[in-house]
Each structure stands twice: as C-alpha cells, then as structure tokens.
Amino acid sequence: METGSVVVEKIGCKSTVTRCFSKYPLKFIIPKKVGPSTADAVWIYSLTYGGGIVSGDSISCNFSIGDGCIAVLTTQASTKVYKSVGNKCSQQILEYANVGSDALFVVIPDPVTCFSTARYSQKQVFRVVTDSNLAIFDWFTSGRYASGEKWDFGFYKSTNNIFSEDDTPIFLDTALLEQGSISSISERMQDYQVIAMIILLGPKLRHLQSQVQENVTKMMSGILHTTSNTPGCSVRSKSGFCSSKPDFIASCSVFGPIVLSPCQA
C-alpha cells in the first residue's frame, strides 16, 4: 500500500511540487527556502514518526520528476532501524522514481543504522530517459558502534535498479548482509564500519563522473600498491607499513550505454 508520493513539475519556469502525499509512518517535509533564491531546486526531506523504522513497518512511495526539473531527496538524520520483534523484517520501497528529460534527481540520505537484531530491506527503482540525470548515495553503518553494537543486526538488504523508458535494465545492484551459522557479519566485515555506493548517471553529471574516477584512482594508488620483494606482504600502505588489508577501500566502474565520440566511431 502506498504511503507516500511526490510529483515535481515546471511551473513558471521553476521546479515546483504539484503533489505531495504521505501517511503514517512516513512524512515529507518540503521547505520553501533552501539555498540561494536563484537556485531552481526542490528539497524533499523524508522522515518517520518516532525517529526510526519499527519492526514490521512497511513504507512504499514513488516520485515523478518532470522534464527540466531539479529535486533533492534527503533526510534530517540517519535512518534508524529498531530491533526486530518476532523475526519481523522492516522494509522501505521506492516503487518507482520517474526522471524526465533534462531533469536531475539527487538522492542523498543520511546512512541507515540498524540496531542489534534488526532486519531491514530496502529497494529503489528508477526509470530514466536518454538525457535524464540521476545521483544516488546509498550507504549504511555497522550499527550503534558507540553502544558496542558492531554489525550486530540480523539482516540487511539494499537494492538499486535503474531502467530505461522501454524497461531495458541499465543498472542492477543488490547488497546483502545476513548473520550466518558459520560466520557472523562482524567476522566477515572485520574492522570496516561503513559501506557506501555512489551512482552518477546523465550528461549533467559527466564532469563529476570523470572527477570521481580520477580521485578514486589517485587515492587508491596512494593507499595500495603491490610489492613483490617483501615476503608475506601483498599490500603496502603509503607509509610503508605492510598489512593484509587497507583501512579504506574504494573502486569505480563505468556502466550504461557507451556513447562513442566521432574520433572513436
């Protein structure tokens, strides 16, 4: 059952929310003034009553970003997923987000933080046209680390799918962590505390895509490089200290249709 819906359209050459609906446990806040007055962007804050997602909660919403519009979907704080009761799984589903021609939709929430024993699943489905622009930041933490909870939740699943207007898959991704009988999530994740993924799609973000690729390459080449003359050491840090794993790992991959320039064709 739908618990939220937002439609953004061009009204008088300005991105404007023309429909906003939400019901318990979801609420949308759309401030009138965010950033410079000359900025043409709608900011949408998503929050839940009680400050988090309770065991068994089910949230389903959709968004429509009209041609030429700019919209930002964010949160006021981390999405807290409370402890599971009776093995119930909470879920949050963005059933569809249609992004129009020359439109930009930015999804930049605070991280998901699952409490001990929590079970949580989220799914986001986006539909774009040739010149749509989409930026997604999907991330989650190890839990309430300061309270001694480190990868102590029972189940976490996050799916991000992007389709073209004819339903051709452009990007399909799922992250899944579940406590196992052989090893726990904490044992598998070791000392890492955050997992994050950034998705950038569209001509308006092309310069940012190139910048991210360049920065990731420089950053990881500084942190990691293989060495063949040190026995038992496969990775050497920038400081020269040998270790079996780095403190930070980043990678960057290209996806979607390849557009050839005239010199490449």
PDB file of C-alpha atoms in Angstrom:
ATOM      1  CA  MET A   1       0.000   0.000   0.000  1.00  0.00           C
ATOM      2  CA  GLU A   2       1.345   3.405  -0.975  1.00  0.00           C
ATOM      3  CA  THR A   3       2.423   5.555   1.962  1.00  0.00           C
ATOM      4  CA  GLY A   4       3.911   8.474   0.026  1.00  0.00           C
ATOM      5  CA  SER A   5       4.003  10.195  -3.359  1.00  0.00           C
ATOM      6  CA  VAL A   6       5.628  13.382  -4.692  1.00  0.00           C
ATOM      7  CA  VAL A   7       5.274  14.994  -8.127  1.00  0.00           C
ATOM      8  CA  VAL A   8       7.600  17.799  -9.260  1.00  0.00           C
ATOM      9  CA  GLU A   9       6.756  19.840 -12.366  1.00  0.00           C
ATOM     10  CA  LYS A  10       7.841  23.075 -14.056  1.00  0.00           C
ATOM     11  CA  ILE A  11       5.530  25.923 -13.098  1.00  0.00           C
ATOM     12  CA  GLY A  12       6.510  29.332 -14.431  1.00  0.00           C
ATOM     13  CA  CYS A  13       9.998  28.057 -15.346  1.00  0.00           C
ATOM     14  CA  LYS A  14      10.559  26.885 -11.747  1.00  0.00           C
ATOM     15  CA  SER A  15      10.695  23.381 -10.276  1.00  0.00           C
ATOM     16  CA  THR A  16       7.569  23.071  -8.119  1.00  0.00           C
ATOM     17  CA  VAL A  17       5.949  20.330  -6.043  1.00  0.00           C
ATOM     18  CA  THR A  18       2.451  19.895  -7.505  1.00  0.00           C
ATOM     19  CA  ARG A  19       1.502  16.849  -5.435  1.00  0.00           C
ATOM     20  CA  CYS A  20       2.713  15.679  -2.044  1.00  0.00           C
ATOM     21  CA  PHE A  21       1.073  12.839  -0.158  1.00  0.00           C
ATOM     22  CA  SER A  22       2.271  10.865   2.842  1.00  0.00           C
ATOM     23  CA  LYS A  23       0.771   8.904   5.703  1.00  0.00           C
ATOM     24  CA  TYR A  24       1.958   7.075   8.801  1.00  0.00           C
ATOM     25  CA  PRO A  25       4.716   6.059   9.344  1.00  0.00           C
ATOM     26  CA  LEU A  26       6.123   8.309   6.576  1.00  0.00           C
ATOM     27  CA  LYS A  27       6.193  12.082   6.417  1.00  0.00           C
ATOM     28  CA  PHE A  28       7.584  14.505   3.823  1.00  0.00           C
ATOM     29  CA  ILE A  29       8.795  17.999   4.659  1.00  0.00           C
ATOM     30  CA  ILE A  30       9.302  20.418   1.744  1.00  0.00           C
ATOM     31  CA  PRO A  31      10.836  23.712   2.914  1.00  0.00           C
ATOM     32  CA  LYS A  32      10.133  26.804   0.835  1.00  0.00           C
ATOM     33  CA  LYS A  33      13.608  28.279   1.193  1.00  0.00           C
ATOM     34  CA  VAL A  34      16.721  26.140   0.788  1.00  0.00           C
ATOM     35  CA  GLY A  35      19.937  27.629  -0.536  1.00  0.00           C
ATOM     36  CA  PRO A  36      20.232  30.730  -2.738  1.00  0.00           C
ATOM     37  CA  SER A  37      16.992  32.249  -4.028  1.00  0.00           C
ATOM     38  CA  THR A  38      18.280  31.869  -7.578  1.00  0.00           C
ATOM     39  CA  ALA A  39      18.668  28.086  -7.210  1.00  0.00           C
ATOM     40  CA  ASP A  40      15.964  26.146  -9.020  1.00  0.00           C
ATOM     41  CA  ALA A  41      15.737  23.014  -6.903  1.00  0.00           C
ATOM     42  CA  VAL A  42      13.079  21.371  -4.748  1.00  0.00           C
ATOM     43  CA  TRP A  43      14.317  19.827  -1.491  1.00  0.00           C
ATOM     44  CA  ILE A  44      12.307  16.931  -0.049  1.00  0.00           C
ATOM     45  CA  TYR A  45      13.014  15.675   3.468  1.00  0.00           C
ATOM     46  CA  SER A  46      11.800  12.174   4.285  1.00  0.00           C
ATOM     47  CA  LEU A  47      11.274  11.181   7.915  1.00  0.00           C
ATOM     48  CA  THR A  48       9.387   8.668  10.007  1.00  0.00           C
ATOM     49  CA  TYR A  49       7.323   9.177  13.129  1.00  0.00           C
ATOM     50  CA  GLY A  50       9.178   8.051  16.228  1.00  0.00           C
ATOM     51  CA  GLY A  51      12.561   8.820  14.721  1.00  0.00           C
ATOM     52  CA  GLY A  52      13.087   5.478  13.031  1.00  0.00           C
ATOM     53  CA  ILE A  53      11.647   2.373  11.406  1.00  0.00           C
ATOM     54  CA  VAL A  54       9.920  -0.012  13.812  1.00  0.00           C
ATOM     55  CA  SER A  55       9.950  -3.786  13.395  1.00  0.00           C
ATOM     56  CA  GLY A  56       7.365  -4.783  10.796  1.00  0.00           C
ATOM     57  CA  ASP A  57       6.977  -1.281   9.300  1.00  0.00           C
ATOM     58  CA  SER A  58       6.391  -1.187   5.537  1.00  0.00           C
ATOM     59  CA  ILE A  59       6.946   2.063   3.638  1.00  0.00           C
ATOM     60  CA  SER A  60       6.197   2.400  -0.067  1.00  0.00           C
ATOM     61  CA  CYS A  61       6.470   5.615  -2.078  1.00  0.00           C
ATOM     62  CA  ASN A  62       7.027   6.980  -5.570  1.00  0.00           C
ATOM     63  CA  PHE A  63       8.362  10.123  -7.199  1.00  0.00           C
ATOM     64  CA  SER A  64       7.863  11.828 -10.542  1.00  0.00           C
ATOM     65  CA  ILE A  65      10.439  14.445 -11.557  1.00  0.00           C
ATOM     66  CA  GLY A  66       9.189  16.337 -14.606  1.00  0.00           C
ATOM     67  CA  ASP A  67      11.165  17.459 -17.645  1.00  0.00           C
ATOM     68  CA  GLY A  68      13.824  20.034 -16.795  1.00  0.00           C
ATOM     69  CA  CYS A  69      13.163  19.888 -13.034  1.00  0.00           C
ATOM     70  CA  ILE A  70      15.671  19.502 -10.211  1.00  0.00           C
ATOM     71  CA  ALA A  71      14.755  17.679  -6.997  1.00  0.00           C
ATOM     72  CA  VAL A  72      16.763  16.531  -3.978  1.00  0.00           C
ATOM     73  CA  LEU A  73      15.572  13.754  -1.655  1.00  0.00           C
ATOM     74  CA  THR A  74      17.304  13.629   1.710  1.00  0.00           C
ATOM     75  CA  THR A  75      16.767  13.031   5.440  1.00  0.00           C
ATOM     76  CA  GLN A  76      17.219  15.017   8.643  1.00  0.00           C
ATOM     77  CA  ALA A  77      19.279  12.320  10.366  1.00  0.00           C
ATOM     78  CA  SER A  78      20.349   8.706   9.959  1.00  0.00           C
ATOM     79  CA  THR A  79      17.584   6.188   9.232  1.00  0.00           C
ATOM     80  CA  LYS A  80      17.397   4.140  12.420  1.00  0.00           C
ATOM     81  CA  VAL A  81      16.042   0.605  12.163  1.00  0.00           C
ATOM     82  CA  TYR A  82      14.957  -0.641  15.583  1.00  0.00           C
ATOM     83  CA  LYS A  83      15.327  -4.160  16.949  1.00  0.00           C
ATOM     84  CA  SER A  84      13.335  -6.915  15.262  1.00  0.00           C
ATOM     85  CA  VAL A  85      10.379  -8.337  17.174  1.00  0.00           C
ATOM     86  CA  GLY A  86       9.453 -11.926  16.377  1.00  0.00           C
ATOM     87  CA  ASN A  87      11.860 -12.034  13.449  1.00  0.00           C
ATOM     88  CA  LYS A  88       9.805  -9.408  11.560  1.00  0.00           C
ATOM     89  CA  CYS A  89      11.543  -7.575   8.710  1.00  0.00           C
ATOM     90  CA  SER A  90      11.024  -3.848   8.157  1.00  0.00           C
ATOM     91  CA  GLN A  91      11.020  -2.633   4.582  1.00  0.00           C
ATOM     92  CA  GLN A  92      11.225   0.635   2.682  1.00  0.00           C
ATOM     93  CA  ILE A  93      10.473   0.614  -1.041  1.00  0.00           C
ATOM     94  CA  LEU A  94      10.743   3.380  -3.595  1.00  0.00           C
ATOM     95  CA  GLU A  95       8.455   1.617  -6.084  1.00  0.00           C
ATOM     96  CA  TYR A  96       9.378   3.912  -8.904  1.00  0.00           C
ATOM     97  CA  ALA A  97      11.022   7.266  -9.479  1.00  0.00           C
ATOM     98  CA  ASN A  98      10.453   8.596 -12.970  1.00  0.00           C
ATOM     99  CA  VAL A  99      13.082  11.142 -14.015  1.00  0.00           C
ATOM    100  CA  GLY A 100      12.120  13.233 -17.033  1.00  0.00           C
ATOM    101  CA  SER A 101      14.115  14.693 -19.901  1.00  0.00           C
ATOM    102  CA  ASP A 102      16.924  17.055 -18.806  1.00  0.00           C
ATOM    103  CA  ALA A 103      15.762  16.569 -15.189  1.00  0.00           C
ATOM    104  CA  LEU A 104      18.052  15.939 -12.223  1.00  0.00           C
ATOM    105  CA  PHE A 105      17.077  13.791  -9.231  1.00  0.00           C
ATOM    106  CA  VAL A 106      19.556  13.643  -6.339  1.00  0.00           C
ATOM    107  CA  VAL A 107      19.025  11.031  -3.601  1.00  0.00           C
ATOM    108  CA  ILE A 108      21.384  11.808  -0.710  1.00  0.00           C
ATOM    109  CA  PRO A 109      20.033  10.433   2.593  1.00  0.00           C
ATOM    110  CA  ASP A 110      21.938  10.047   5.827  1.00  0.00           C
ATOM    111  CA  PRO A 111      23.155   6.470   6.393  1.00  0.00           C
ATOM    112  CA  VAL A 112      20.967   3.594   7.526  1.00  0.00           C
ATOM    113  CA  THR A 113      21.844   2.459  11.055  1.00  0.00           C
ATOM    114  CA  CYS A 114      20.448  -0.903  12.129  1.00  0.00           C
ATOM    115  CA  PHE A 115      20.121  -1.719  15.817  1.00  0.00           C
ATOM    116  CA  SER A 116      21.039  -5.124  17.261  1.00  0.00           C
ATOM    117  CA  THR A 117      18.904  -7.999  15.799  1.00  0.00           C
ATOM    118  CA  ALA A 118      17.198  -5.589  13.333  1.00  0.00           C
ATOM    119  CA  ARG A 119      16.036  -6.994   9.996  1.00  0.00           C
ATOM    120  CA  TYR A 120      15.688  -4.481   7.178  1.00  0.00           C
ATOM    121  CA  SER A 121      15.177  -4.463   3.417  1.00  0.00           C
ATOM    122  CA  GLN A 122      15.024  -1.517   1.036  1.00  0.00           C
ATOM    123  CA  LYS A 123      14.554  -1.260  -2.714  1.00  0.00           C
ATOM    124  CA  GLN A 124      14.743   1.719  -5.078  1.00  0.00           C
ATOM    125  CA  VAL A 125      13.617   1.572  -8.718  1.00  0.00           C
ATOM    126  CA  PHE A 126      14.378   4.431 -11.103  1.00  0.00           C
ATOM    127  CA  ARG A 127      13.194   4.971 -14.668  1.00  0.00           C
ATOM    128  CA  VAL A 128      15.069   7.377 -16.903  1.00  0.00           C
ATOM    129  CA  VAL A 129      15.122   8.656 -20.476  1.00  0.00           C
ATOM    130  CA  THR A 130      18.186   9.310 -22.626  1.00  0.00           C
ATOM    131  CA  ASP A 131      19.095  12.667 -21.080  1.00  0.00           C
ATOM    132  CA  SER A 132      17.847  12.134 -17.522  1.00  0.00           C
ATOM    133  CA  ASN A 133      20.301  12.833 -14.702  1.00  0.00           C
ATOM    134  CA  LEU A 134      20.470  10.809 -11.511  1.00  0.00           C
ATOM    135  CA  ALA A 135      22.731  10.876  -8.456  1.00  0.00           C
ATOM    136  CA  ILE A 136      22.243   8.258  -5.721  1.00  0.00           C
ATOM    137  CA  PHE A 137      24.132   7.890  -2.456  1.00  0.00           C
ATOM    138  CA  ASP A 138      23.292   4.600  -0.730  1.00  0.00           C
ATOM    139  CA  TRP A 139      25.143   3.810   2.491  1.00  0.00           C
ATOM    140  CA  PHE A 140      24.825   2.083   5.840  1.00  0.00           C
ATOM    141  CA  THR A 141      26.869   1.784   9.015  1.00  0.00           C
ATOM    142  CA  SER A 142      27.879  -1.101  11.273  1.00  0.00           C
ATOM    143  CA  GLY A 143      25.236  -0.039  13.791  1.00  0.00           C
ATOM    144  CA  ARG A 144      25.369   1.746  17.119  1.00  0.00           C
ATOM    145  CA  TYR A 145      29.137   1.464  17.360  1.00  0.00           C
ATOM    146  CA  ALA A 146      29.392   3.752  20.414  1.00  0.00           C
ATOM    147  CA  SER A 147      26.995   1.423  22.278  1.00  0.00           C
ATOM    148  CA  GLY A 148      29.071  -1.631  21.474  1.00  0.00           C
ATOM    149  CA  GLU A 149      26.895  -2.826  18.582  1.00  0.00           C
ATOM    150  CA  LYS A 150      29.055  -3.643  15.581  1.00  0.00           C
ATOM    151  CA  TRP A 151      27.440  -5.464  12.647  1.00  0.00           C
ATOM    152  CA  ASP A 152      25.043  -6.935  15.203  1.00  0.00           C
ATOM    153  CA  PHE A 153      21.863  -6.730  13.116  1.00  0.00           C
ATOM    154  CA  GLY A 154      20.276  -9.873  11.718  1.00  0.00           C
ATOM    155  CA  PHE A 155      19.582  -8.999   8.108  1.00  0.00           C
ATOM    156  CA  TYR A 156      20.201  -6.088   5.718  1.00  0.00           C
ATOM    157  CA  LYS A 157      19.370  -5.893   2.030  1.00  0.00           C
ATOM    158  CA  SER A 158      19.528  -2.888  -0.294  1.00  0.00           C
ATOM    159  CA  THR A 159      18.597  -2.999  -3.984  1.00  0.00           C
ATOM    160  CA  ASN A 160      19.044  -0.233  -6.563  1.00  0.00           C
ATOM    161  CA  ASN A 161      17.690  -0.737 -10.076  1.00  0.00           C
ATOM    162  CA  ILE A 162      17.712   1.710 -12.989  1.00  0.00           C
ATOM    163  CA  PHE A 163      15.695   1.080 -16.155  1.00  0.00           C
ATOM    164  CA  SER A 164      15.333   2.970 -19.414  1.00  0.00           C
ATOM    165  CA  GLU A 165      11.935   4.166 -20.665  1.00  0.00           C
ATOM    166  CA  ASP A 166      11.460   0.863 -22.545  1.00  0.00           C
ATOM    167  CA  ASP A 167      12.274  -1.119 -19.357  1.00  0.00           C
ATOM    168  CA  THR A 168      15.760  -2.088 -20.512  1.00  0.00           C
ATOM    169  CA  PRO A 169      17.970  -2.626 -17.436  1.00  0.00           C
ATOM    170  CA  ILE A 170      20.752  -0.040 -17.128  1.00  0.00           C
ATOM    171  CA  PHE A 171      21.969  -0.761 -13.612  1.00  0.00           C
ATOM    172  CA  LEU A 172      21.043  -3.614 -11.246  1.00  0.00           C
ATOM    173  CA  ASP A 173      22.664  -3.939  -7.833  1.00  0.00           C
ATOM    174  CA  THR A 174      21.916  -5.619  -4.512  1.00  0.00           C
ATOM    175  CA  ALA A 175      23.889  -5.529  -1.262  1.00  0.00           C
ATOM    176  CA  LEU A 176      23.044  -8.306   1.220  1.00  0.00           C
ATOM    177  CA  LEU A 177      24.377  -8.976   4.706  1.00  0.00           C
ATOM    178  CA  GLU A 178      22.924 -11.742   6.881  1.00  0.00           C
ATOM    179  CA  GLN A 179      24.064 -13.478  10.016  1.00  0.00           C
ATOM    180  CA  GLY A 180      25.268 -16.976   9.151  1.00  0.00           C
ATOM    181  CA  SER A 181      25.728 -20.206  11.047  1.00  0.00           C
ATOM    182  CA  ILE A 182      29.386 -20.460  10.024  1.00  0.00           C
ATOM    183  CA  SER A 183      30.467 -16.845  10.468  1.00  0.00           C
ATOM    184  CA  SER A 184      28.859 -13.635  11.717  1.00  0.00           C
ATOM    185  CA  ILE A 185      28.623 -10.382   9.770  1.00  0.00           C
ATOM    186  CA  SER A 186      31.124  -8.860  12.213  1.00  0.00           C
ATOM    187  CA  GLU A 187      33.686 -11.573  11.479  1.00  0.00           C
ATOM    188  CA  ARG A 188      33.303 -11.057   7.748  1.00  0.00           C
ATOM    189  CA  MET A 189      33.414  -7.241   7.895  1.00  0.00           C
ATOM    190  CA  GLN A 190      36.311  -7.189  10.391  1.00  0.00           C
ATOM    191  CA  ASP A 191      37.177  -3.564  11.269  1.00  0.00           C
ATOM    192  CA  TYR A 192      35.259  -1.835   8.465  1.00  0.00           C
ATOM    193  CA  GLN A 193      32.396   0.325   9.755  1.00  0.00           C
ATOM    194  CA  VAL A 194      30.643   1.729   6.665  1.00  0.00           C
ATOM    195  CA  ILE A 195      29.629   0.518   3.216  1.00  0.00           C
ATOM    196  CA  ALA A 196      28.663   3.175   0.663  1.00  0.00           C
ATOM    197  CA  MET A 197      27.810   3.305  -3.027  1.00  0.00           C
ATOM    198  CA  ILE A 198      27.510   6.372  -5.246  1.00  0.00           C
ATOM    199  CA  ILE A 199      25.714   6.177  -8.603  1.00  0.00           C
ATOM    200  CA  LEU A 200      26.083   9.006 -11.129  1.00  0.00           C
ATOM    201  CA  LEU A 201      24.133   8.946 -14.385  1.00  0.00           C
ATOM    202  CA  GLY A 202      23.435  11.519 -17.090  1.00  0.00           C
ATOM    203  CA  PRO A 203      25.079  14.263 -19.177  1.00  0.00           C
ATOM    204  CA  LYS A 204      24.852  16.917 -16.435  1.00  0.00           C
ATOM    205  CA  LEU A 205      26.992  14.750 -14.156  1.00  0.00           C
ATOM    206  CA  ARG A 206      29.591  13.739 -16.718  1.00  0.00           C
ATOM    207  CA  HIS A 207      32.237  16.106 -15.323  1.00  0.00           C
ATOM    208  CA  LEU A 208      31.606  14.758 -11.828  1.00  0.00           C
ATOM    209  CA  GLN A 209      31.890  11.175 -13.081  1.00  0.00           C
ATOM    210  CA  SER A 210      35.329  11.926 -14.532  1.00  0.00           C
ATOM    211  CA  GLN A 211      36.410  13.690 -11.359  1.00  0.00           C
ATOM    212  CA  VAL A 212      35.330  10.786  -9.142  1.00  0.00           C
ATOM    213  CA  GLN A 213      37.126   8.263 -11.354  1.00  0.00           C
ATOM    214  CA  GLU A 214      40.299  10.335 -11.249  1.00  0.00           C
ATOM    215  CA  ASN A 215      40.127  10.892  -7.497  1.00  0.00           C
ATOM    216  CA  VAL A 216      39.464   7.221  -6.713  1.00  0.00           C
ATOM    217  CA  THR A 217      42.379   6.143  -8.909  1.00  0.00           C
ATOM    218  CA  LYS A 218      44.757   8.607  -7.234  1.00  0.00           C
ATOM    219  CA  MET A 219      43.507   7.789  -3.750  1.00  0.00           C
ATOM    220  CA  MET A 220      43.770   4.023  -4.064  1.00  0.00           C
ATOM    221  CA  SER A 221      47.121   4.134  -5.850  1.00  0.00           C
ATOM    222  CA  GLY A 222      48.399   6.071  -2.848  1.00  0.00           C
ATOM    223  CA  ILE A 223      46.945   3.610  -0.330  1.00  0.00           C
ATOM    224  CA  LEU A 224      47.601   0.381  -2.174  1.00  0.00           C
ATOM    225  CA  HIS A 225      50.357  -0.922  -4.332  1.00  0.00           C
ATOM    226  CA  THR A 226      51.573  -4.440  -4.710  1.00  0.00           C
ATOM    227  CA  THR A 227      55.063  -5.368  -3.781  1.00  0.00           C
ATOM    228  CA  SER A 228      56.998  -8.383  -4.918  1.00  0.00           C
ATOM    229  CA  ASN A 229      60.170  -8.049  -2.862  1.00  0.00           C
ATOM    230  CA  THR A 230      58.700  -8.327   0.648  1.00  0.00           C
ATOM    231  CA  PRO A 231      57.979 -11.924   1.759  1.00  0.00           C
ATOM    232  CA  GLY A 232      54.496 -12.447   3.165  1.00  0.00           C
ATOM    233  CA  CYS A 233      53.315  -8.937   2.319  1.00  0.00           C
ATOM    234  CA  SER A 234      50.861  -8.481  -0.528  1.00  0.00           C
ATOM    235  CA  VAL A 235      49.817  -4.916   0.275  1.00  0.00           C
ATOM    236  CA  ARG A 236      51.901  -1.956   1.352  1.00  0.00           C
ATOM    237  CA  SER A 237      50.408   1.214   2.783  1.00  0.00           C
ATOM    238  CA  LYS A 238      51.553   4.721   1.819  1.00  0.00           C
ATOM    239  CA  SER A 239      53.641   4.890   4.979  1.00  0.00           C
ATOM    240  CA  GLY A 240      55.387   1.662   4.014  1.00  0.00           C
ATOM    241  CA  PHE A 241      53.703  -0.470   6.692  1.00  0.00           C
ATOM    242  CA  CYS A 242      52.839  -3.955   5.496  1.00  0.00           C
ATOM    243  CA  SER A 243      49.347  -5.261   6.215  1.00  0.00           C
ATOM    244  CA  SER A 244      46.931  -7.845   4.888  1.00  0.00           C
ATOM    245  CA  LYS A 245      44.195  -5.274   4.289  1.00  0.00           C
ATOM    246  CA  PRO A 246      43.942  -1.483   3.945  1.00  0.00           C
ATOM    247  CA  ASP A 247      41.945   0.736   6.285  1.00  0.00           C
ATOM    248  CA  PHE A 248      39.911   2.053   3.370  1.00  0.00           C
ATOM    249  CA  ILE A 249      38.847   0.530   0.043  1.00  0.00           C
ATOM    250  CA  ALA A 250      37.286   2.317  -2.939  1.00  0.00           C
ATOM    251  CA  SER A 251      36.597   1.291  -6.513  1.00  0.00           C
ATOM    252  CA  CYS A 252      34.975   2.904  -9.534  1.00  0.00           C
ATOM    253  CA  SER A 253      33.227   1.251 -12.505  1.00  0.00           C
ATOM    254  CA  VAL A 254      31.509   2.543 -15.629  1.00  0.00           C
ATOM    255  CA  PHE A 255      28.018   1.285 -16.523  1.00  0.00           C
ATOM    256  CA  GLY A 256      25.281   2.064 -19.013  1.00  0.00           C
ATOM    257  CA  PRO A 257      25.336   2.516 -22.805  1.00  0.00           C
ATOM    258  CA  ILE A 258      28.655   3.548 -24.348  1.00  0.00           C
ATOM    259  CA  VAL A 259      28.443   6.705 -26.433  1.00  0.00           C
ATOM    260  CA  LEU A 260      31.254   6.914 -28.996  1.00  0.00           C
ATOM    261  CA  SER A 261      32.737  10.263 -29.967  1.00  0.00           C
ATOM    262  CA  PRO A 262      33.381  10.930 -33.708  1.00  0.00           C
ATOM    263  CA  CYS A 263      37.077  10.083 -33.291  1.00  0.00           C
ATOM    264  CA  GLN A 264      36.157   6.728 -31.733  1.00  0.00           C
ATOM    265  CA  ALA A 265      33.445   5.701 -34.162  1.00  0.00           C
TER     266      ALA A 265
END
